[in-house]
Structures are given as structure tokens and as C-alpha cells.
Amino acid sequence: MTVTDGRPLAADITDILVAHCGLNPDDAARTPAASLEELGMDSLALLELSAVVADRWQVRIPEETGQLSIAGVADLVARRVEPAGHTENEILIAAPLPLVWKVTNDVAGWPDLFTEYAVAEILQQEGNTVRFRLTMHPDENGIAWSWVSERTADPEGREVHAQRVEPGPFEYMRIHWRYVEEPGGTRMIWTQDFAMKPTAPLNNAEMTDRINTNSAVQLAVIKEKVERRAAQETGVGDE
């Protein structure tokens, strides 16, 4: 149940509809699953609801709101009110920065570096900016998710800024990679800032948990592969 200030958000939405839009509270209580249109809310009522919601929570709701129930509107508002998603994950790789940079920024080679990508197709490259399509391995439902991203590398600043061009379930997804030389090797830091669309299967908090879990897995895989390559190039372990 979505709650704000200790009170269910659906109750707040109901109060707005009753006070500003002419909703009969008995109808709402009797048919909680009914859409706003089924409860008699016309376009003017929905405009008023939108105005009050925007004033109270600084959230804009779409025209299709009339097809949602009161609980559905509450969930939509909650998704847009909740804090944006933010993750930061890092790992220390026992390898020199030039090698870590080279391997991790070879987008075409990502299917060999990450375990989740089946294909990385370079669509356009100009200077240090590359646009590419990533396709994942099929999930448990047999769906191979795919999207276009763009990333710009700053070798001197030792950082990369990226974003999804085709956001899919995201309102936006921005990614920042940083590389820091340390006595033990190279620390690679991933920061992701995003927000989920109201229609997405996961909200910001749920996607934050998923990204944190997956990032830990992928960073560990990258560490193992880059360190192995560093050992091969330096001859460490050769007899």
C-alpha cells in the first residue's frame, strides 16, 4: 500500500476527487476497482485532478488517467513522487589503468567481458563518442531485451558518461564510469542515475536493488577477466 505522511495515498486521491471533481464517495467505496471514467469522472474532472496533483506533489499525470482506478492513480503518483534511482558500485582491479580502460571501453567486445550481453553492435562512432545497440541473452521468458545507448569517453579525465537513447522502461538512465589509480591497481566506479516509467514492471527502489545485485556480479566477472589478461601480458605465473 502506498503511504504518504502516514496515510494511504489512495485516500488522498479519493479526497481530491470528492472535493474538487464531484466524485460520489459511496460509489468509490462500493466499486474500488472501477476506473475513474466508470465512476463518472469526465475530462473536466480529470483536468482538475491533474491540476491538484501537480500543485500538491509536483507530479504531472497523463491523459489516460481516466482508465485507471483510484488505487492505480495513487500508484502512478507514488512512482513519480518517490526518490529517483541512484546506485554506486566499485571494485579494485589488480591491473594497470591503461589496460583496464582499454578492455572495459571496447564496447564491441562487451559480450566477451560481461555475462549478460549477447550482442554489442556499434551503430555510429565519432571521436570519443560511440552509439551502440546492446542485446541481452534471453531471460527466463525467452525475451532478449535490446536498446540503444550512447557513451562519451574522457581519457584525460579518466571517466565515461553514458545514457540510454532508447530508454525502454526508464524515464531516463544516465551512467558515469570513473577510473582511479591506486597502489593495488585500478579502482573502477559505476554510478547510475535513473527513474522508472509509471508503466514499468519495477519501481525505482526495486530497480535500484536489481542494479546493485547485478553490478556486483558483473564487476566481479570483469575483475577476474582483466586480471587474467594482465597476468598473461606481463608473464606473471609463467614457468
mmCIF file of N, CA and C in Angstrom, residues 59-137:
data_model
loop_
_atom_site.group_PDB
_atom_site.id
_atom_site.type_symbol
_atom_site.label_atom_id
_atom_site.label_comp_id
_atom_site.label_asym_id
_atom_site.label_seq_id
_atom_site.Cartn_x
_atom_site.Cartn_y
_atom_site.Cartn_z
ATOM 1 N N VAL A 59 3.744 16.626 -9.574
ATOM 2 C CA VAL A 59 3.718 15.469 -10.471
ATOM 3 C C VAL A 59 2.687 15.700 -11.556
ATOM 4 N N ARG A 60 3.077 15.434 -12.792
ATOM 5 C CA ARG A 60 2.138 15.529 -13.915
ATOM 6 C C ARG A 60 1.630 14.125 -14.237
ATOM 7 N N ILE A 61 0.312 13.988 -14.359
ATOM 8 C CA ILE A 61 -0.259 12.689 -14.684
ATOM 9 C C ILE A 61 -0.811 12.718 -16.108
ATOM 10 N N PRO A 62 -0.767 11.600 -16.828
ATOM 11 C CA PRO A 62 -1.143 11.583 -18.248
ATOM 12 C C PRO A 62 -2.650 11.647 -18.465
ATOM 13 N N GLU A 63 -3.013 11.897 -19.716
ATOM 14 C CA GLU A 63 -4.419 11.989 -20.081
ATOM 15 C C GLU A 63 -5.147 10.664 -19.879
ATOM 16 N N GLU A 64 -4.418 9.562 -19.947
ATOM 17 C CA GLU A 64 -5.032 8.243 -19.835
ATOM 18 C C GLU A 64 -5.411 7.902 -18.397
ATOM 19 N N THR A 65 -5.255 8.840 -17.478
ATOM 20 C CA THR A 65 -5.553 8.575 -16.072
ATOM 21 C C THR A 65 -6.981 8.092 -15.865
ATOM 22 N N GLY A 66 -7.902 8.528 -16.700
ATOM 23 C CA GLY A 66 -9.300 8.141 -16.560
ATOM 24 C C GLY A 66 -9.525 6.651 -16.668
ATOM 25 N N GLN A 67 -8.583 5.934 -17.262
ATOM 26 C CA GLN A 67 -8.712 4.481 -17.411
ATOM 27 C C GLN A 67 -8.225 3.733 -16.175
ATOM 28 N N LEU A 68 -7.670 4.472 -15.207
ATOM 29 C CA LEU A 68 -7.133 3.848 -14.003
ATOM 30 C C LEU A 68 -8.132 3.917 -12.855
ATOM 31 N N SER A 69 -7.992 2.991 -11.920
ATOM 32 C CA SER A 69 -8.760 3.067 -10.683
ATOM 33 C C SER A 69 -8.098 4.086 -9.763
ATOM 34 N N ILE A 70 -8.749 4.380 -8.646
ATOM 35 C CA ILE A 70 -8.144 5.307 -7.688
ATOM 36 C C ILE A 70 -6.821 4.745 -7.181
ATOM 37 N N ALA A 71 -6.785 3.442 -6.910
ATOM 38 C CA ALA A 71 -5.534 2.818 -6.469
ATOM 39 C C ALA A 71 -4.466 2.917 -7.548
ATOM 40 N N GLY A 72 -4.891 2.785 -8.806
ATOM 41 C CA GLY A 72 -3.944 2.898 -9.918
ATOM 42 C C GLY A 72 -3.372 4.300 -10.030
ATOM 43 N N VAL A 73 -4.214 5.307 -9.826
ATOM 44 C CA VAL A 73 -3.735 6.691 -9.844
ATOM 45 C C VAL A 73 -2.757 6.918 -8.690
ATOM 46 N N ALA A 74 -3.084 6.378 -7.526
ATOM 47 C CA ALA A 74 -2.205 6.521 -6.364
ATOM 48 C C ALA A 74 -0.841 5.900 -6.642
ATOM 49 N N ASP A 75 -0.832 4.728 -7.274
ATOM 50 C CA ASP A 75 0.431 4.070 -7.581
ATOM 51 C C ASP A 75 1.233 4.881 -8.588
ATOM 52 N N LEU A 76 0.543 5.442 -9.591
ATOM 53 C CA LEU A 76 1.207 6.266 -10.595
ATOM 54 C C LEU A 76 1.852 7.481 -9.948
ATOM 55 N N VAL A 77 1.107 8.161 -9.086
ATOM 56 C CA VAL A 77 1.640 9.342 -8.402
ATOM 57 C C VAL A 77 2.822 8.957 -7.521
ATOM 58 N N ALA A 78 2.686 7.841 -6.803
ATOM 59 C CA ALA A 78 3.758 7.405 -5.901
ATOM 60 C C ALA A 78 5.041 7.129 -6.658
ATOM 61 N N ARG A 79 4.929 6.534 -7.828
ATOM 62 C CA ARG A 79 6.114 6.223 -8.613
ATOM 63 C C ARG A 79 6.853 7.501 -8.999
ATOM 64 N N ARG A 80 6.098 8.567 -9.227
ATOM 65 C CA ARG A 80 6.728 9.813 -9.651
ATOM 66 C C ARG A 80 7.151 10.680 -8.481
ATOM 67 N N VAL A 81 6.582 10.421 -7.319
ATOM 68 C CA VAL A 81 6.962 11.167 -6.126
ATOM 69 C C VAL A 81 8.195 10.556 -5.478
ATOM 70 N N GLU A 82 8.335 9.229 -5.580
ATOM 71 C CA GLU A 82 9.429 8.538 -4.900
ATOM 72 C C GLU A 82 10.780 9.038 -5.400
ATOM 73 N N PRO A 83 11.811 8.922 -4.583
ATOM 74 C CA PRO A 83 13.147 9.383 -4.984
ATOM 75 C C PRO A 83 13.611 8.673 -6.258
ATOM 76 N N ALA A 84 14.337 9.410 -7.076
ATOM 77 C CA ALA A 84 14.898 8.816 -8.285
ATOM 78 C C ALA A 84 15.882 7.717 -7.905
ATOM 79 N N GLY A 85 16.110 6.801 -8.827
ATOM 80 C CA GLY A 85 17.041 5.714 -8.570
ATOM 81 C C GLY A 85 18.487 6.184 -8.640
ATOM 82 N N HIS A 86 19.301 5.669 -7.748
ATOM 83 C CA HIS A 86 20.734 6.009 -7.736
ATOM 84 C C HIS A 86 21.507 4.821 -7.178
ATOM 85 N N THR A 87 22.524 4.410 -7.902
ATOM 86 C CA THR A 87 23.396 3.339 -7.417
ATOM 87 C C THR A 87 24.847 3.746 -7.615
ATOM 88 N N GLU A 88 25.700 3.216 -6.771
ATOM 89 C CA GLU A 88 27.145 3.399 -6.947
ATOM 90 C C GLU A 88 27.836 2.120 -6.501
ATOM 91 N N ASN A 89 28.558 1.509 -7.435
ATOM 92 C CA ASN A 89 29.264 0.262 -7.162
ATOM 93 C C ASN A 89 30.691 0.384 -7.676
ATOM 94 N N GLU A 90 31.607 -0.285 -7.005
ATOM 95 C CA GLU A 90 33.014 -0.164 -7.380
ATOM 96 C C GLU A 90 33.758 -1.450 -7.092
ATOM 97 N N ILE A 91 34.932 -1.544 -7.724
ATOM 98 C CA ILE A 91 35.794 -2.703 -7.477
ATOM 99 C C ILE A 91 37.227 -2.316 -7.783
ATOM 100 N N LEU A 92 38.158 -2.910 -7.069
ATOM 101 C CA LEU A 92 39.581 -2.689 -7.301
ATOM 102 C C LEU A 92 40.106 -3.829 -8.162
ATOM 103 N N ILE A 93 40.659 -3.488 -9.310
ATOM 104 C CA ILE A 93 41.188 -4.462 -10.256
ATOM 105 C C ILE A 93 42.712 -4.399 -10.213
ATOM 106 N N ALA A 94 43.337 -5.514 -9.974
ATOM 107 C CA ALA A 94 44.797 -5.574 -9.878
ATOM 108 C C ALA A 94 45.398 -5.578 -11.271
ATOM 109 N N ALA A 95 45.312 -4.437 -11.930
ATOM 110 C CA ALA A 95 45.822 -4.283 -13.288
ATOM 111 C C ALA A 95 46.053 -2.794 -13.532
ATOM 112 N N PRO A 96 46.976 -2.441 -14.426
ATOM 113 C CA PRO A 96 47.244 -1.020 -14.692
ATOM 114 C C PRO A 96 46.062 -0.332 -15.366
ATOM 115 N N LEU A 97 45.919 0.945 -15.086
ATOM 116 C CA LEU A 97 44.777 1.699 -15.615
ATOM 117 C C LEU A 97 44.666 1.630 -17.147
ATOM 118 N N PRO A 98 45.771 1.778 -17.899
ATOM 119 C CA PRO A 98 45.624 1.721 -19.368
ATOM 120 C C PRO A 98 44.961 0.433 -19.852
ATOM 121 N N LEU A 99 45.298 -0.692 -19.221
ATOM 122 C CA LEU A 99 44.692 -1.960 -19.631
ATOM 123 C C LEU A 99 43.220 -2.016 -19.224
ATOM 124 N N VAL A 100 42.905 -1.611 -17.995
ATOM 125 C CA VAL A 100 41.509 -1.617 -17.544
ATOM 126 C C VAL A 100 40.674 -0.719 -18.438
ATOM 127 N N TRP A 101 41.210 0.452 -18.760
ATOM 128 C CA TRP A 101 40.492 1.385 -19.637
ATOM 129 C C TRP A 101 40.253 0.762 -21.012
ATOM 130 N N LYS A 102 41.301 0.188 -21.587
ATOM 131 C CA LYS A 102 41.206 -0.383 -22.927
ATOM 132 C C LYS A 102 40.160 -1.490 -23.000
ATOM 133 N N VAL A 103 40.217 -2.407 -22.052
ATOM 134 C CA VAL A 103 39.325 -3.568 -22.100
ATOM 135 C C VAL A 103 37.873 -3.171 -21.835
ATOM 136 N N THR A 104 37.655 -2.346 -20.819
ATOM 137 C CA THR A 104 36.271 -2.024 -20.426
ATOM 138 C C THR A 104 35.609 -1.024 -21.349
ATOM 139 N N ASN A 105 36.381 -0.311 -22.165
ATOM 140 C CA ASN A 105 35.787 0.640 -23.107
ATOM 141 C C ASN A 105 35.749 0.118 -24.536
ATOM 142 N N ASP A 106 36.094 -1.136 -24.713
ATOM 143 C CA ASP A 106 35.944 -1.792 -26.014
ATOM 144 C C ASP A 106 34.516 -2.331 -26.098
ATOM 145 N N VAL A 107 33.584 -1.456 -26.487
ATOM 146 C CA VAL A 107 32.160 -1.819 -26.459
ATOM 147 C C VAL A 107 31.884 -3.042 -27.326
ATOM 148 N N ALA A 108 32.521 -3.112 -28.478
ATOM 149 C CA ALA A 108 32.280 -4.256 -29.376
ATOM 150 C C ALA A 108 32.657 -5.570 -28.702
ATOM 151 N N GLY A 109 33.573 -5.523 -27.736
ATOM 152 C CA GLY A 109 33.994 -6.737 -27.059
ATOM 153 C C GLY A 109 33.231 -7.037 -25.784
ATOM 154 N N TRP A 110 32.203 -6.237 -25.475
ATOM 155 C CA TRP A 110 31.463 -6.440 -24.225
ATOM 156 C C TRP A 110 30.832 -7.823 -24.082
ATOM 157 N N PRO A 111 30.352 -8.458 -25.170
ATOM 158 C CA PRO A 111 29.790 -9.806 -24.980
ATOM 159 C C PRO A 111 30.797 -10.799 -24.403
ATOM 160 N N ASP A 112 32.105 -10.538 -24.613
ATOM 161 C CA ASP A 112 33.126 -11.405 -24.034
ATOM 162 C C ASP A 112 33.532 -10.961 -22.637
ATOM 163 N N LEU A 113 33.127 -9.751 -22.253
ATOM 164 C CA LEU A 113 33.521 -9.205 -20.959
ATOM 165 C C LEU A 113 32.408 -9.344 -19.925
ATOM 166 N N PHE A 114 31.173 -9.043 -20.318
ATOM 167 C CA PHE A 114 30.010 -9.170 -19.447
ATOM 168 C C PHE A 114 29.326 -10.514 -19.696
ATOM 169 N N THR A 115 28.667 -11.021 -18.688
ATOM 170 C CA THR A 115 27.942 -12.279 -18.871
ATOM 171 C C THR A 115 26.527 -12.065 -19.392
ATOM 172 N N GLU A 116 26.023 -10.828 -19.346
ATOM 173 C CA GLU A 116 24.618 -10.577 -19.669
ATOM 174 C C GLU A 116 24.355 -10.200 -21.120
ATOM 175 N N TYR A 117 25.390 -9.774 -21.870
ATOM 176 C CA TYR A 117 25.184 -9.290 -23.229
ATOM 177 C C TYR A 117 25.503 -10.363 -24.262
ATOM 178 N N ALA A 118 24.574 -10.543 -25.198
ATOM 179 C CA ALA A 118 24.801 -11.491 -26.285
ATOM 180 C C ALA A 118 25.428 -10.805 -27.491
ATOM 181 N N VAL A 119 25.012 -9.550 -27.744
ATOM 182 C CA VAL A 119 25.487 -8.812 -28.918
ATOM 183 C C VAL A 119 25.698 -7.353 -28.542
ATOM 184 N N ALA A 120 26.774 -6.768 -29.047
ATOM 185 C CA ALA A 120 27.015 -5.329 -28.938
ATOM 186 C C ALA A 120 27.331 -4.826 -30.343
ATOM 187 N N GLU A 121 26.393 -4.086 -30.913
ATOM 188 C CA GLU A 121 26.527 -3.624 -32.297
ATOM 189 C C GLU A 121 26.839 -2.128 -32.311
ATOM 190 N N ILE A 122 27.973 -1.762 -32.881
ATOM 191 C CA ILE A 122 28.349 -0.356 -32.993
ATOM 192 C C ILE A 122 27.542 0.277 -34.136
ATOM 193 N N LEU A 123 26.772 1.306 -33.829
ATOM 194 C CA LEU A 123 25.937 1.967 -34.830
ATOM 195 C C LEU A 123 26.597 3.205 -35.415
ATOM 196 N N GLN A 124 27.337 3.918 -34.572
ATOM 197 C CA GLN A 124 27.975 5.154 -35.025
ATOM 198 C C GLN A 124 29.098 5.510 -34.059
ATOM 199 N N GLN A 125 30.186 6.023 -34.599
ATOM 200 C CA GLN A 125 31.277 6.446 -33.732
ATOM 201 C C GLN A 125 31.887 7.717 -34.298
ATOM 202 N N GLU A 126 32.029 8.709 -33.436
ATOM 203 C CA GLU A 126 32.629 9.985 -33.821
ATOM 204 C C GLU A 126 33.496 10.474 -32.665
ATOM 205 N N GLY A 127 34.799 10.474 -32.891
ATOM 206 C CA GLY A 127 35.706 10.852 -31.826
ATOM 207 C C GLY A 127 35.606 9.871 -30.672
ATOM 208 N N ASN A 128 35.405 10.392 -29.475
ATOM 209 C CA ASN A 128 35.298 9.543 -28.291
ATOM 210 C C ASN A 128 33.866 9.156 -27.949
ATOM 211 N N THR A 129 32.935 9.478 -28.850
ATOM 212 C CA THR A 129 31.523 9.152 -28.613
ATOM 213 C C THR A 129 31.099 7.993 -29.507
ATOM 214 N N VAL A 130 30.472 7.002 -28.905
ATOM 215 C CA VAL A 130 30.018 5.836 -29.652
ATOM 216 C C VAL A 130 28.547 5.578 -29.325
ATOM 217 N N ARG A 131 27.779 5.297 -30.360
ATOM 218 C CA ARG A 131 26.376 4.896 -30.197
ATOM 219 C C ARG A 131 26.290 3.429 -30.581
ATOM 220 N N PHE A 132 25.595 2.638 -29.789
ATOM 221 C CA PHE A 132 25.615 1.191 -29.991
ATOM 222 C C PHE A 132 24.307 0.573 -29.508
ATOM 223 N N ARG A 133 24.027 -0.614 -30.009
ATOM 224 C CA ARG A 133 22.868 -1.388 -29.572
ATOM 225 C C ARG A 133 23.342 -2.605 -28.792
ATOM 226 N N LEU A 134 22.798 -2.752 -27.597
ATOM 227 C CA LEU A 134 23.080 -3.922 -26.777
ATOM 228 C C LEU A 134 21.895 -4.875 -26.808
ATOM 229 N N THR A 135 22.161 -6.139 -26.935
ATOM 230 C CA THR A 135 21.126 -7.168 -26.864
ATOM 231 C C THR A 135 21.538 -8.176 -25.803
ATOM 232 N N MET A 136 20.658 -8.425 -24.860
ATOM 233 C CA MET A 136 20.970 -9.336 -23.770
ATOM 234 C C MET A 136 20.677 -10.779 -24.165
ATOM 235 N N HIS A 137 21.203 -11.704 -23.404
ATOM 236 C CA HIS A 137 20.807 -13.103 -23.565
ATOM 237 C C HIS A 137 19.331 -13.224 -23.175
#
